[in-house]
Amino acid sequence: MSTHTPRRRALIGTLVAGLVASPLALGLTAPAQAAPSTGLVISEVYGGGGNGGATFSNDFIELFNPTSSPISVAGMSVQYRSSAGTSAQVTSLTGSVPAGGSYLVQEAVGTTVTDKPLPAPDATGSIAMSGSSGLVILAS
C-alpha cells in the first residue's frame, strides 16, 4: 500500500459527501460543514506525468479510506474522461484499502522519465490523463 502523500496538481478535489446547514433564530444559518465520509474518497489525482517539468513519470490516482475498517475495491474501477471526451477510460481495481490507508493506481507513463518514481502501486492502468483538465470517477 502507498503512503498518503501531499497533494500535487489536482484535476479534481477530494469528493465530499455533502454539506449540512442548520437554521438558527431570525432566519440565519450556521456555516456549512463537510459531512464525514463513510467510504473511499479520491484523495489525489496527478495528470501530465512524464511531460516536461513533471515531478513524476506516471499519471496516478490515489484513493483514501477515512474509516476505521478496511474497504474492498473488488468490482470497482477508476474512470477518466477528458474534458472533450465522450467516453471513459477504465482501470479495474482489486484488493482492499486498509482502515486509514491509501491505495495507489498508477496510470500511463509519459515520454520524459523523471528520477522520482512512484511507490509500488496497488493497481496499474494505461490511462494518459491531462495535466490541466478532465474528470476522474470512482465507480462500483
CSV table of C-alpha atoms in Angstrom, one decimal:
chain,number,residue,atom,x,y,z
A,1,MET,CA,0.0,0.0,0.0
A,2,SER,CA,1.2,3.5,-0.7
A,3,THR,CA,1.6,6.1,2.0
A,4,HIS,CA,-0.6,9.2,1.9
A,5,THR,CA,1.3,11.9,0.0
A,6,PRO,CA,0.9,15.7,0.0
A,7,ARG,CA,-1.4,17.0,-2.7
A,8,ARG,CA,0.1,17.7,-6.1
A,9,ARG,CA,-1.6,19.3,-9.1
A,10,ALA,CA,-5.1,18.1,-8.6
A,11,LEU,CA,-7.5,17.7,-11.5
A,12,ILE,CA,-10.4,17.4,-9.1
A,13,GLY,CA,-10.5,17.9,-5.3
A,14,THR,CA,-11.4,15.4,-2.7
A,15,LEU,CA,-15.0,14.2,-3.1
A,16,VAL,CA,-17.2,15.5,-0.3
A,17,ALA,CA,-20.2,13.6,0.9
A,18,GLY,CA,-22.4,16.7,1.4
A,19,LEU,CA,-22.9,19.9,3.2
A,20,VAL,CA,-25.1,20.5,6.3
A,21,ALA,CA,-26.6,23.8,7.4
A,22,SER,CA,-28.8,24.3,10.4
A,23,PRO,CA,-31.4,27.2,10.6
A,24,LEU,CA,-30.9,29.4,13.6
A,25,ALA,CA,-33.2,32.1,15.1
A,26,LEU,CA,-34.1,35.1,12.9
A,27,GLY,CA,-33.6,33.0,9.7
A,28,LEU,CA,-29.8,32.8,10.0
A,29,THR,CA,-28.0,29.7,9.0
A,30,ALA,CA,-24.9,28.1,10.5
A,31,PRO,CA,-21.8,27.8,8.3
A,32,ALA,CA,-21.8,24.8,6.1
A,33,GLN,CA,-19.7,21.9,7.2
A,34,ALA,CA,-18.5,18.8,5.3
A,35,ALA,CA,-20.2,15.6,6.4
A,36,PRO,CA,-17.7,12.9,7.4
A,37,SER,CA,-17.1,10.4,4.7
A,38,THR,CA,-18.4,6.8,5.2
A,39,GLY,CA,-16.5,5.4,2.2
A,40,LEU,CA,-13.5,5.8,-0.1
A,41,VAL,CA,-12.5,9.2,-1.4
A,42,ILE,CA,-10.3,10.2,-4.3
A,43,SER,CA,-7.6,12.0,-2.4
A,44,GLU,CA,-5.2,12.9,-5.2
A,45,VAL,CA,-5.1,12.9,-9.0
A,46,TYR,CA,-1.9,13.6,-10.9
A,47,GLY,CA,-2.1,14.1,-14.7
A,48,GLY,CA,0.6,15.1,-17.1
A,49,GLY,CA,3.1,12.7,-15.6
A,50,GLY,CA,6.2,12.4,-17.8
A,51,ASN,CA,5.6,15.7,-19.5
A,52,GLY,CA,8.3,18.4,-19.5
A,53,GLY,CA,8.6,19.8,-15.9
A,54,ALA,CA,6.5,16.9,-14.4
A,55,THR,CA,7.6,15.7,-10.9
A,56,PHE,CA,6.6,12.1,-11.6
A,57,SER,CA,7.0,9.9,-14.7
A,58,ASN,CA,3.5,8.4,-14.4
A,59,ASP,CA,0.0,9.8,-14.0
A,60,PHE,CA,-1.7,8.4,-10.9
A,61,ILE,CA,-4.9,8.4,-8.8
A,62,GLU,CA,-4.8,7.9,-5.0
A,63,LEU,CA,-7.8,6.6,-3.0
A,64,PHE,CA,-8.1,7.1,0.7
A,65,ASN,CA,-10.1,5.2,3.3
A,66,PRO,CA,-11.0,7.6,6.2
A,67,THR,CA,-12.9,4.9,8.0
A,68,SER,CA,-11.8,2.5,10.8
A,69,SER,CA,-12.4,-0.6,8.7
A,70,PRO,CA,-10.9,-2.0,5.5
A,71,ILE,CA,-12.9,-1.4,2.3
A,72,SER,CA,-12.8,-3.9,-0.6
A,73,VAL,CA,-12.4,-2.4,-4.1
A,74,ALA,CA,-13.3,-5.7,-5.8
A,75,GLY,CA,-15.6,-4.9,-8.7
A,76,MET,CA,-14.7,-1.2,-8.6
A,77,SER,CA,-12.8,0.9,-11.1
A,78,VAL,CA,-11.4,4.3,-11.6
A,79,GLN,CA,-12.6,6.0,-14.7
A,80,TYR,CA,-11.2,9.0,-16.6
A,81,ARG,CA,-12.9,11.2,-19.1
A,82,SER,CA,-11.0,14.0,-20.9
A,83,SER,CA,-12.6,17.4,-21.0
A,84,ALA,CA,-13.6,16.9,-24.6
A,85,GLY,CA,-14.1,13.1,-24.4
A,86,THR,CA,-17.4,11.3,-24.9
A,87,SER,CA,-16.4,8.0,-23.3
A,88,ALA,CA,-14.5,7.0,-20.2
A,89,GLN,CA,-11.2,5.0,-20.0
A,90,VAL,CA,-11.3,2.4,-17.2
A,91,THR,CA,-8.8,0.8,-14.8
A,92,SER,CA,-10.3,-2.1,-12.8
A,93,LEU,CA,-9.3,-2.4,-9.1
A,94,THR,CA,-8.7,-5.4,-6.9
A,95,GLY,CA,-7.9,-6.0,-3.2
A,96,SER,CA,-8.8,-3.6,-0.4
A,97,VAL,CA,-7.9,-0.3,1.2
A,98,PRO,CA,-6.9,-0.6,4.8
A,99,ALA,CA,-8.5,1.5,7.5
A,100,GLY,CA,-7.0,4.9,7.4
A,101,GLY,CA,-4.8,3.9,4.5
A,102,SER,CA,-4.5,4.7,0.8
A,103,TYR,CA,-4.5,2.8,-2.5
A,104,LEU,CA,-2.3,3.9,-5.4
A,105,VAL,CA,-3.4,3.5,-9.0
A,106,GLN,CA,-0.5,4.0,-11.4
A,107,GLU,CA,-1.6,5.1,-14.9
A,108,ALA,CA,0.3,5.9,-18.1
A,109,VAL,CA,4.0,6.8,-18.2
A,110,GLY,CA,4.9,10.0,-20.2
A,111,THR,CA,7.8,10.5,-22.6
A,112,THR,CA,10.1,12.2,-20.1
A,113,VAL,CA,11.2,9.8,-17.4
A,114,THR,CA,11.9,11.6,-14.1
A,115,ASP,CA,14.2,10.5,-11.3
A,116,LYS,CA,11.2,10.4,-8.9
A,117,PRO,CA,9.3,7.1,-9.5
A,118,LEU,CA,6.0,6.3,-7.8
A,119,PRO,CA,5.9,4.0,-4.8
A,120,ALA,CA,4.8,0.4,-5.6
A,121,PRO,CA,1.2,0.8,-7.0
A,122,ASP,CA,-1.8,-1.3,-5.8
A,123,ALA,CA,-3.2,-1.3,-9.3
A,124,THR,CA,-1.8,-0.4,-12.7
A,125,GLY,CA,-3.6,1.0,-15.8
A,126,SER,CA,-2.7,2.7,-19.0
A,127,ILE,CA,-4.8,5.9,-19.0
A,128,ALA,CA,-3.0,9.0,-20.1
A,129,MET,CA,-4.6,11.8,-18.1
A,130,SER,CA,-4.3,15.5,-18.9
A,131,GLY,CA,-2.4,17.8,-16.5
A,132,SER,CA,-4.9,20.6,-16.8
A,133,SER,CA,-8.5,19.3,-17.2
A,134,GLY,CA,-10.6,16.1,-17.1
A,135,LEU,CA,-12.8,14.1,-14.8
A,136,VAL,CA,-11.9,11.1,-12.6
A,137,ILE,CA,-14.7,8.9,-11.1
A,138,LEU,CA,-14.5,6.0,-8.6
A,139,ALA,CA,-17.2,3.6,-9.8
A,140,SER,CA,-18.7,0.4,-8.4
